[in-house]
CSV table of C-alpha atoms in Angstrom, one decimal:
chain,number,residue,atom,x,y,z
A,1,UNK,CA,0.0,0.0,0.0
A,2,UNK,CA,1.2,3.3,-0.7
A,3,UNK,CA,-0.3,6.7,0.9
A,4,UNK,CA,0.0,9.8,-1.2
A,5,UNK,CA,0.3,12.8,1.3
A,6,UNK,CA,-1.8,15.9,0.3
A,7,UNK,CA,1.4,18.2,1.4
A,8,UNK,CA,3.6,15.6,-0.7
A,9,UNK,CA,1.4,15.1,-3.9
A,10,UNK,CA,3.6,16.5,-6.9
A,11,UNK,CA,1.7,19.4,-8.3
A,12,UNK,CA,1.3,20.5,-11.7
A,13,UNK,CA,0.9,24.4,-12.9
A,14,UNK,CA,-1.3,25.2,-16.4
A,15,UNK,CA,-2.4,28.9,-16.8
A,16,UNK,CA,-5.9,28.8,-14.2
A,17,UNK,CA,-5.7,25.1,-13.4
A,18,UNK,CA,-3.2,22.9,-11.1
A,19,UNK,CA,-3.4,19.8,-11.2
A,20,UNK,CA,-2.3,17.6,-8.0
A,21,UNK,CA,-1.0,14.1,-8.7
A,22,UNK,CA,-3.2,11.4,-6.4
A,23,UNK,CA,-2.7,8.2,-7.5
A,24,UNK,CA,-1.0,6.9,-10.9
A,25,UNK,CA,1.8,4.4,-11.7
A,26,UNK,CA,4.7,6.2,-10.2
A,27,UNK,CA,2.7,6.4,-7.3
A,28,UNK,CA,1.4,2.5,-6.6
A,29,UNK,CA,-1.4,2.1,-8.6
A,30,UNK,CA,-0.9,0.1,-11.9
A,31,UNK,CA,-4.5,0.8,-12.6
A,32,UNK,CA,-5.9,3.7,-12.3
A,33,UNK,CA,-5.2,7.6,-12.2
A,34,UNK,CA,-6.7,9.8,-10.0
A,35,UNK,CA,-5.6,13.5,-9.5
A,36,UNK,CA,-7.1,16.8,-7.9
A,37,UNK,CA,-8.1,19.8,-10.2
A,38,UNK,CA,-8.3,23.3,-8.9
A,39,UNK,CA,-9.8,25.6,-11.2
A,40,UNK,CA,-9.0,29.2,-10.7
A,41,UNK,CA,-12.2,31.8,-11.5
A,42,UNK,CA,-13.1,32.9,-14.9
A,43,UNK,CA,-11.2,29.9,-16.9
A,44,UNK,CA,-12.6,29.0,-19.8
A,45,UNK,CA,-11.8,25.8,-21.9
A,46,UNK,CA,-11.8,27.4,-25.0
A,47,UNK,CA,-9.9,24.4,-27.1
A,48,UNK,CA,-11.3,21.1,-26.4
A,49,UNK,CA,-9.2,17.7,-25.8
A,50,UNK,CA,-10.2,14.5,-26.1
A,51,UNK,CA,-9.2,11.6,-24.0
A,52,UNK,CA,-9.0,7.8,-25.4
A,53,UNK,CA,-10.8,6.3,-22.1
A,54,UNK,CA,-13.7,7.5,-19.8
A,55,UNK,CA,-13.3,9.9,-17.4
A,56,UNK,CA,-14.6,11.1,-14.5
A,57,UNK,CA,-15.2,13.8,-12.8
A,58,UNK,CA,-16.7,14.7,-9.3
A,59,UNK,CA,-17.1,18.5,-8.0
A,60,UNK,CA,-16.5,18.7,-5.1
A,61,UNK,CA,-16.3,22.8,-4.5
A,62,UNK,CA,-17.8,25.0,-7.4
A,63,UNK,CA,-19.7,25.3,-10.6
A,64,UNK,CA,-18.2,24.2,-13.7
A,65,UNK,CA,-18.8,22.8,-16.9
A,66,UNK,CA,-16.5,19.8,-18.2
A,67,UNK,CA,-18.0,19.6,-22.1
A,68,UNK,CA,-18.6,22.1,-24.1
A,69,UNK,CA,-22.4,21.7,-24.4
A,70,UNK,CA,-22.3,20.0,-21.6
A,71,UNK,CA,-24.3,20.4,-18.5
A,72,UNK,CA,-23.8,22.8,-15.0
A,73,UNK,CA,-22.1,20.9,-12.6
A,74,UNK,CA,-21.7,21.7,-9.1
A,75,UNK,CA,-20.4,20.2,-5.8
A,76,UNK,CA,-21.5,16.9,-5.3
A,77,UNK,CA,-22.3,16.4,-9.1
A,78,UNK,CA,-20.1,13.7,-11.2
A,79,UNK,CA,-19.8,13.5,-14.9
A,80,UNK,CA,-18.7,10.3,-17.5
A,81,UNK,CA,-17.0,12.1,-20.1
A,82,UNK,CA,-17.4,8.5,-22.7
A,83,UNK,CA,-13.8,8.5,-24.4
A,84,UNK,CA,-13.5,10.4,-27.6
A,85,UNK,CA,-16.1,13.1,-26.1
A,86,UNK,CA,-14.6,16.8,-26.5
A,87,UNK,CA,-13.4,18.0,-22.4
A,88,UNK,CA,-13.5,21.7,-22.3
A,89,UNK,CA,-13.7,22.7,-18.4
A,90,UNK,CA,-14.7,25.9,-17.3
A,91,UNK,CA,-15.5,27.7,-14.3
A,92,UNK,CA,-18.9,29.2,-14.0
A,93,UNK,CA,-18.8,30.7,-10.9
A,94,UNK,CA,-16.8,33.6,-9.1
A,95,UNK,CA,-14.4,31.1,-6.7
A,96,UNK,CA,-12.0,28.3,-6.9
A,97,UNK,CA,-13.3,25.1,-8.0
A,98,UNK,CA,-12.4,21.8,-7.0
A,99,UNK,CA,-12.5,18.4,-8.7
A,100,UNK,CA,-11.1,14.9,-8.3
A,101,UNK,CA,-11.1,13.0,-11.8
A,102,UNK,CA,-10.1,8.9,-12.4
A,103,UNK,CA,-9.6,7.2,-15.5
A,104,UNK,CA,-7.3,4.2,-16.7
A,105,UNK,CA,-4.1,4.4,-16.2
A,106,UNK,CA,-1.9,4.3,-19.8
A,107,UNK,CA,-4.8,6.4,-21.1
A,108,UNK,CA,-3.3,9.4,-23.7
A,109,UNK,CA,-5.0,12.9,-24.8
A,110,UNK,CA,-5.0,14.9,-28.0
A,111,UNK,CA,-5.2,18.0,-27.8
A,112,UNK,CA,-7.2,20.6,-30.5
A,113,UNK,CA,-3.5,21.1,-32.1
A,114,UNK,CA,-3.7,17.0,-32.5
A,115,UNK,CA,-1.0,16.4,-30.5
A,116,UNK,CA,-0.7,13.5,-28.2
A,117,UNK,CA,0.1,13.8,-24.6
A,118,UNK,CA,0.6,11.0,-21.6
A,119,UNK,CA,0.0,13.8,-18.7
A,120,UNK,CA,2.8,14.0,-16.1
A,121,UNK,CA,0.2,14.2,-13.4
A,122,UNK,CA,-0.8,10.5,-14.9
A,123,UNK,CA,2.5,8.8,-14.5
């Protein structure tokens, strides 16, 4: 068994977002991927991804939306975003939000450029 401290989680810095590593591969679980999303007001997902698994996301502080049509989401709310399905997050209301998200481990993202990317937060 391997415990992931909150103070010792490895965190990961995009413009309005961190991302903090839970588990993953490098950190005991061969399986699955879980990480914490903090979502900083008045981010908008303007150029939708694409993930090649399910995902899933639970709000646990805020009002987002995680699709781009998709629907208003807010603490206590979870979403399957199928595999394939454009992610686009944004923050809907005036504070931080907070999510945790899971999906397969291995899984790999293209982004609107079509680029491929294995997150580090994933590893």
């Amino acid at each position: 068994m391997q415990v992931i401290r909150a103070a010792e989680a490895p965190r990961f810095r995009l413009p309005g977002v961190e991302f903090t590593g839970l588990a993953a591969p490098s950190r005991g679980s061969t399986g699955l991927c879980t990480w914490k999303l903090t979502v900083d007001p008045g981010v908008r997902g303007d150029a939708p991804h694409t993930i090649d698994r399910d995902e899933v996301f639970m709000v646990l502080t805020g009002t987002v939306q995680v699709t781009p049509d998709g629907e208003k989401l807010a603490a206590g709310d979870a979403v399957v975003v199928p595999a394939g399905e454009p992610i686009s997050l944004t923050n809907l209301g005036e504070d931080i939000a907070e999510l945790h998200v899971a999906i397969t481990a291995g899984f790999t993202g293209t982004m609107a450029d079509g680029t491929t990317i294995q997150p580090p937060w994933a590893q």
